[in-house]
Coordinates of C-alpha atoms in Angstrom, one line a residue:
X1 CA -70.4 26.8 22.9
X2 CA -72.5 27.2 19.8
X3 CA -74.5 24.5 18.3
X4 CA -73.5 22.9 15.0
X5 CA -74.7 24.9 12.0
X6 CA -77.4 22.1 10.7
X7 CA -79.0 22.4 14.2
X8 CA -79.1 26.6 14.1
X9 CA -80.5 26.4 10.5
X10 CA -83.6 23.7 12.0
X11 CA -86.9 25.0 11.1
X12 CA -89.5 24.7 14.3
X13 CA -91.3 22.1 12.3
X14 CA -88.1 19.8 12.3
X15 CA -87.7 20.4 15.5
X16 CA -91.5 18.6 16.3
X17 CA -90.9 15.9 14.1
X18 CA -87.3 15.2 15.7
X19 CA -89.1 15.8 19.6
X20 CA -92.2 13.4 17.9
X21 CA -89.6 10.8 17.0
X22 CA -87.4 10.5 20.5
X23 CA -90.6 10.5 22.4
X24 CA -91.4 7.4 20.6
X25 CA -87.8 5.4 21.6
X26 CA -89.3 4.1 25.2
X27 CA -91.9 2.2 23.3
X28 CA -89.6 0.3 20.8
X29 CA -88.3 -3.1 20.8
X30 CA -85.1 -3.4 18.7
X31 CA -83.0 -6.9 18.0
X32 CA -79.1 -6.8 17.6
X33 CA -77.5 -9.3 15.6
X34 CA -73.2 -9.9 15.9
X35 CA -70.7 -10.7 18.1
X36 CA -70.9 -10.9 21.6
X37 CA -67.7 -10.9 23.0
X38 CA -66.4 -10.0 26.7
X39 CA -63.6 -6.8 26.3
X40 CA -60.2 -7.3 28.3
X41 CA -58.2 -4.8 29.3
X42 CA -54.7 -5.3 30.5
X43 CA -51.7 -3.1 31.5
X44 CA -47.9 -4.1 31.3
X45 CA -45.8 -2.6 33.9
X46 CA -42.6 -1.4 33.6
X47 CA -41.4 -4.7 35.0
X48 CA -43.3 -6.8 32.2
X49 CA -46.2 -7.8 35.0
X50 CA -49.7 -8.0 33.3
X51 CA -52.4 -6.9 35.3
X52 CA -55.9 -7.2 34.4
X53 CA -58.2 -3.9 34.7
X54 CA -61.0 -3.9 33.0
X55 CA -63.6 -6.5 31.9
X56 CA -66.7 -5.1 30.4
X57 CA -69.2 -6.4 27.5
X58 CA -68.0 -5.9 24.3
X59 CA -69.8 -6.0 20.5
X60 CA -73.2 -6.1 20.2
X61 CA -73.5 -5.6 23.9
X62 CA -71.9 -1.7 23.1
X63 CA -75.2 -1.1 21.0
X64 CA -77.2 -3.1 23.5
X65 CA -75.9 -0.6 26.1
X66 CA -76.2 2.3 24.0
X67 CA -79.8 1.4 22.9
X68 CA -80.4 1.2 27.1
X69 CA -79.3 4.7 27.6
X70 CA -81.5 5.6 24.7
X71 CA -84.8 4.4 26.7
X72 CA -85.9 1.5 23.9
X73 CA -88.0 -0.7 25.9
X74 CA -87.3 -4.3 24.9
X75 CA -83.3 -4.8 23.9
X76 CA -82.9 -8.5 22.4
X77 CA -79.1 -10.2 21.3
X78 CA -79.3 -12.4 18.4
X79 CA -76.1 -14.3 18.4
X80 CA -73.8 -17.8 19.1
X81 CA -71.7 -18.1 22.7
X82 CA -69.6 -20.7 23.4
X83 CA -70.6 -22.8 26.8
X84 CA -66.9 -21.7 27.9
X85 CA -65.4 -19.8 30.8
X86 CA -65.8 -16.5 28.8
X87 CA -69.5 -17.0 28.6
X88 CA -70.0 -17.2 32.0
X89 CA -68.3 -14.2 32.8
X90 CA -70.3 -12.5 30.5
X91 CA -73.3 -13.7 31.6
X92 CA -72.9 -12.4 35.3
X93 CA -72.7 -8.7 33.3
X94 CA -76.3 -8.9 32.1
X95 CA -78.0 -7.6 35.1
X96 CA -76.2 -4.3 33.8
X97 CA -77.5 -4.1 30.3
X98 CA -80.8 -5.7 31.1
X99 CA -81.6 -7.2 27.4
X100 CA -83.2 -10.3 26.4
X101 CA -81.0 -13.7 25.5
X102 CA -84.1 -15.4 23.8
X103 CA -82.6 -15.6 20.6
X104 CA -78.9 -16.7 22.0
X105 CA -77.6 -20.0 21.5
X106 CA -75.1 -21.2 23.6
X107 CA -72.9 -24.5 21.9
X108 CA -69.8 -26.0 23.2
X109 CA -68.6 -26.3 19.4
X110 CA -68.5 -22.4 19.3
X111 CA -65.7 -20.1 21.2
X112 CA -66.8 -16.8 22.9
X113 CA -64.7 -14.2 21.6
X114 CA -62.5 -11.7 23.9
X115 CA -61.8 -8.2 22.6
X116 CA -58.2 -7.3 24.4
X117 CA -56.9 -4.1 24.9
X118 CA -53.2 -4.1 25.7
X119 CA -51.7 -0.7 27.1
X120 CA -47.9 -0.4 27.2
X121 CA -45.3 2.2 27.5
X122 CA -48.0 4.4 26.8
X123 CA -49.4 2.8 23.1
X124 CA -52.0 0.9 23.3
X125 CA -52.9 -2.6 21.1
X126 CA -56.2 -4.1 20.1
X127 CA -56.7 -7.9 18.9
X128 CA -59.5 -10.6 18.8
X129 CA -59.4 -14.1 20.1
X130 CA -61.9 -15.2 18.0
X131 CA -63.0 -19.0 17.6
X132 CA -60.5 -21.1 14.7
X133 CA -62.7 -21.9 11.8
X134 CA -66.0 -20.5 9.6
X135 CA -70.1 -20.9 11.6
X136 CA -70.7 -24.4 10.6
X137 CA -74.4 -25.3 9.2
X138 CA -75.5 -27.0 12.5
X139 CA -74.6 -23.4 14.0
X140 CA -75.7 -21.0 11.0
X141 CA -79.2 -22.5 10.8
X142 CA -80.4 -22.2 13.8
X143 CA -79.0 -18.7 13.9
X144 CA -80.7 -17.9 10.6
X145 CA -84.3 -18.9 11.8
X146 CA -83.8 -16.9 15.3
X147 CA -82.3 -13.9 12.8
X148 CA -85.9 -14.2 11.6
X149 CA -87.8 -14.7 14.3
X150 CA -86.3 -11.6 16.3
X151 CA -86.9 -9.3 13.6
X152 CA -90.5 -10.5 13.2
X153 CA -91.3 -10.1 17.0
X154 CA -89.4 -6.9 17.3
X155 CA -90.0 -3.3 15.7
X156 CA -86.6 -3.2 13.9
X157 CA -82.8 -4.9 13.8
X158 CA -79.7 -4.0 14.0
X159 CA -76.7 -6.6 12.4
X160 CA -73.5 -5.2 14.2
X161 CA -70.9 -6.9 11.2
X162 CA -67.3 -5.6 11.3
X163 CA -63.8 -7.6 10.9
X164 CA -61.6 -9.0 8.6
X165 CA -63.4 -11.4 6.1
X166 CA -61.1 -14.5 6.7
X167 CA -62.0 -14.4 10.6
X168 CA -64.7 -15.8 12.1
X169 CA -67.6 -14.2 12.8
X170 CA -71.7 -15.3 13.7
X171 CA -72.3 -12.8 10.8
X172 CA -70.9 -14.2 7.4
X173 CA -72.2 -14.7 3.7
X174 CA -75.1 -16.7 4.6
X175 CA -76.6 -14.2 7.3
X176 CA -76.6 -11.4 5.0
X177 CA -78.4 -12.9 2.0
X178 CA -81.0 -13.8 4.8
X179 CA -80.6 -10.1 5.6
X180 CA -81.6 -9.1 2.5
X181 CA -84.0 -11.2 2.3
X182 CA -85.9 -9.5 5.3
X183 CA -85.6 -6.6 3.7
X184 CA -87.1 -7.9 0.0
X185 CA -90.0 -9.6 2.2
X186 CA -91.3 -6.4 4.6
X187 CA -90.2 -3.0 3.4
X188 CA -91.5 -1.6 6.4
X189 CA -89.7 -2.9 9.2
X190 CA -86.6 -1.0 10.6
X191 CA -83.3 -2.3 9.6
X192 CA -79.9 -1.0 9.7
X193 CA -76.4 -2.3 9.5
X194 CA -72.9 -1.6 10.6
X195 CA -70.7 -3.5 8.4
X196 CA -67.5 -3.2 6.3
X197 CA -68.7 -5.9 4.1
X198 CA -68.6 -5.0 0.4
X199 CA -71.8 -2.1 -0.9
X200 CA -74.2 -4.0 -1.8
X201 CA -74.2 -7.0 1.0
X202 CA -77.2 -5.0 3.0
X203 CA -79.6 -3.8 -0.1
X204 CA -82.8 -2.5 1.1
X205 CA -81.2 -1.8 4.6
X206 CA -79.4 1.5 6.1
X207 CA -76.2 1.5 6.9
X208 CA -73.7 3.1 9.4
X209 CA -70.3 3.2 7.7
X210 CA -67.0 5.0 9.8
X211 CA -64.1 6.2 7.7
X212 CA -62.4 2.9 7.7
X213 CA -65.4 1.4 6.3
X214 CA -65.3 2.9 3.6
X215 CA -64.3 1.5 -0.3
X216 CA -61.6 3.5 -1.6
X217 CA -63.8 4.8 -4.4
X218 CA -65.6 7.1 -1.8
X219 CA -63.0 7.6 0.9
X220 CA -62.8 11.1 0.2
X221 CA -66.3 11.7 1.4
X222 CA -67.2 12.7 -2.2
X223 CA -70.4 13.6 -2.1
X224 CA -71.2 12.5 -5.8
X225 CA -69.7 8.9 -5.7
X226 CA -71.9 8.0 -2.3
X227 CA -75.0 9.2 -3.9
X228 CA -74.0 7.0 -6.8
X229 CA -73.2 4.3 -4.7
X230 CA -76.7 4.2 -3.0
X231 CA -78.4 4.3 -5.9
X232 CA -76.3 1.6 -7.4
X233 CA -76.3 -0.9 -4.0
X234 CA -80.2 -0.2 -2.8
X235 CA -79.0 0.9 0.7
X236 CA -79.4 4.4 2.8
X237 CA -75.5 6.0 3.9
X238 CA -75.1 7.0 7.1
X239 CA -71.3 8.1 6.7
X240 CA -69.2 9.6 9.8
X241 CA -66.9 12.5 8.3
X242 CA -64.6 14.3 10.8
X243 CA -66.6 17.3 9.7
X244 CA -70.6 15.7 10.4
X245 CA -72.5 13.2 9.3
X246 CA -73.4 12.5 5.6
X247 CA -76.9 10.8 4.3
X248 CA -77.4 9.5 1.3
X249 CA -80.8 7.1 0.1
X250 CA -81.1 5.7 -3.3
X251 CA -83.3 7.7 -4.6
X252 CA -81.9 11.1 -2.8
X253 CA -78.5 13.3 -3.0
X254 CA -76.5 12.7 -0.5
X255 CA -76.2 15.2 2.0
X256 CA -73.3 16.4 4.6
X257 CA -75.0 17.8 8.2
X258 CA -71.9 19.4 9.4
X259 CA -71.4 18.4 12.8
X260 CA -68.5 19.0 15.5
X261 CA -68.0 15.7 16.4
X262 CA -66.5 15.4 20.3
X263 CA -63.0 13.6 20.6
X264 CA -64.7 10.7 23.2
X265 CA -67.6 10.2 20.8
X266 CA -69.3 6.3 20.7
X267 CA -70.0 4.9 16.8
X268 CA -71.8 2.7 18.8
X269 CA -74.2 5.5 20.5
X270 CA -74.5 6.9 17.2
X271 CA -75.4 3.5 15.4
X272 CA -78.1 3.3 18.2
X273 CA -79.7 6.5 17.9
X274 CA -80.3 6.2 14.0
X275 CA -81.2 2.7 14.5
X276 CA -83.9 4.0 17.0
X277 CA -84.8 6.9 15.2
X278 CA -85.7 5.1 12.3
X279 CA -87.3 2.5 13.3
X280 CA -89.6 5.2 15.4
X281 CA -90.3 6.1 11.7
X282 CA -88.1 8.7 11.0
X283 CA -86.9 9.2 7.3
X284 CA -83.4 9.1 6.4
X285 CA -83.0 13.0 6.6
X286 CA -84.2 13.4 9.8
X287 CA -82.6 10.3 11.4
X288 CA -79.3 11.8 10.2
X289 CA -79.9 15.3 11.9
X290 CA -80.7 13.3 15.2
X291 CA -77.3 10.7 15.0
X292 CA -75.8 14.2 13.9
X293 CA -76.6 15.8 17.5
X294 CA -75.8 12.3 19.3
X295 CA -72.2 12.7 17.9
X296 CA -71.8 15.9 19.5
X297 CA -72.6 15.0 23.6
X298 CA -69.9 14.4 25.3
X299 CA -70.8 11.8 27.7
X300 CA -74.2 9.6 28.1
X301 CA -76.7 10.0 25.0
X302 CA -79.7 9.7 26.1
X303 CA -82.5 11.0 24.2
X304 CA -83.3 13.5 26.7
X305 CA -79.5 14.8 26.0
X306 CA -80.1 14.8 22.2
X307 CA -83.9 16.4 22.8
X308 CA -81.7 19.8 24.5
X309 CA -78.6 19.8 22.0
X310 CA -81.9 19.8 19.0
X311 CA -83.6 22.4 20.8
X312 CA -80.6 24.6 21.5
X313 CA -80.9 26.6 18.7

């Protein structure tokens, strides 16, 4: 199998700075911000029985678990849990991701969500139980000062922020002006969103968009409108395309790195690897070219993984 055409077309010297930068993930401690939920998976027989399958960590603990495989040293959740039944089940599951619940509040006025997956007659159905009801102050202030904190003590954030506007989520209008408030008060730390919020919610960060996160103004991948559109909101495009990855920062034109994506691919794994890679200090360009080359593994990326698909040349 040949190697995409933006990793044939890598100079040696790109190929230093990309080795420079994943040697640099062991060292890092990232923060991830969002839902924490607990992902059900159930199966309806033919006879209409239910049977439960799977029961894994779900949300932020995907990019949690992705940033693990990556190496990153210190893996903190910034987030609210319910002190429910879900909780504790989730909580039995940490030994597996290893991260750090410092900046996790637990309140009995909050309701873990539960991701389900529901397989039938060979389609399959996704929906949220989510708690009824908007973060209340007494929640989304405490949360706010731990947003903060973890982004002060740690090298770089993540804010995982994806779902319908009118359901609740721990990341909501309030969280994302502090957001952009990090990002007005230190330019230099690492910070990167996944969100389907409107342009313009994360300005200063990056941000990973998928297809369906997209406005319709740029859903055809038209190069021209997201450079536009960085320029415009403040924020650095990271923007999956069937065909590769395309980059775009304010003050730069955006760029497509074709890229054959595999069919089992994780956004998640790719979030993490430009998360990592650029809060390792990696610019936009070459953060792309490495969440480029995570996109194509099939399986476990790991930085060692991405390392040999770079170096394949």
């Amino acid at each position: 199998m040949t190697s995409p055409l933006f990793l044939r077309d890598l100079a040696l010297s790109d190929i230093a700075a990309i080795r420079d930068v994943l040697s640099r993930f062991w060292r890092l401690r990232i923060a991830v911000a969002g839902d924490l939920t607990l992902c059900r998976t159930l199966q309806v027989t033919d006879a209409g029985l239910v049977i439960k399958s799977e029961e894994t960590i779900g949300g932020i603990g995907r990019v949690l678990a992705a940033l693990c495989e990556l190496t990153v040293q210190i893996r903190a959740a910034v987030t609210v849990v319910g002190d429910d039944g879900v909780w504790y089940e989730l909580k039995e599951r940490f030994a597996e991701l290893t991260f750090s619940a410092d900046y996790l509040q637990s309140d009995s006025r909050w309701t873990t969500p539960v991701d389900y997956q529901i397989s039938e007659a060979g389609a399959a159905r996704r929906w949220r139980l989510r708690h009824e009801g908007a973060l209340d102050e007494a929640l989304s202030l405490p949360l706010q000062m731990q947003l903060r904190a973890a982004c002060r003590q740690h090298d770089g954030l993540v804010i995982v922020d994806r779902g319908p506007t009118f359901e609740a989520s721990v990341i909501d209008d309030e969280i994302r002006r502090v957001a952009r408030h990090i990002a007005e008060q230190d330019a230099r730390k690492g910070l990167i969103a996944w969100s389907d919020a409107p342009l313009g919610q994360f300005a200063g960060w990056w941000r990973y968009l998928e297809p369906e996160d997209l406005p319709v103004s740029i859903a055809n991948n038209d190069l021209r409108a997201i450079t536009a559109a960085a320029m415009e909101h403040r924020e650095t495009y990271f923007v999956r395309t069937k065909s590769g990855l395309i980059v775009a920062a304010p003050d730069q034109t955006a760029q497509l790195l074709p890229a054959q994506v595999t069919a089992d691919f994780s956004p998640e794994a790719i979030l993490a690897t430009i998360a990592a890679a650029g809060i390792a200090g990696a610019d936009p360009l070459t953060a792309a070219q490495i969440g480029a080359a995570a996109a194509t593994i099939a399986g476990s990326v790991t930085s060692g993984a991405i390392a040999a698909k770079i170096e394949k040349k």
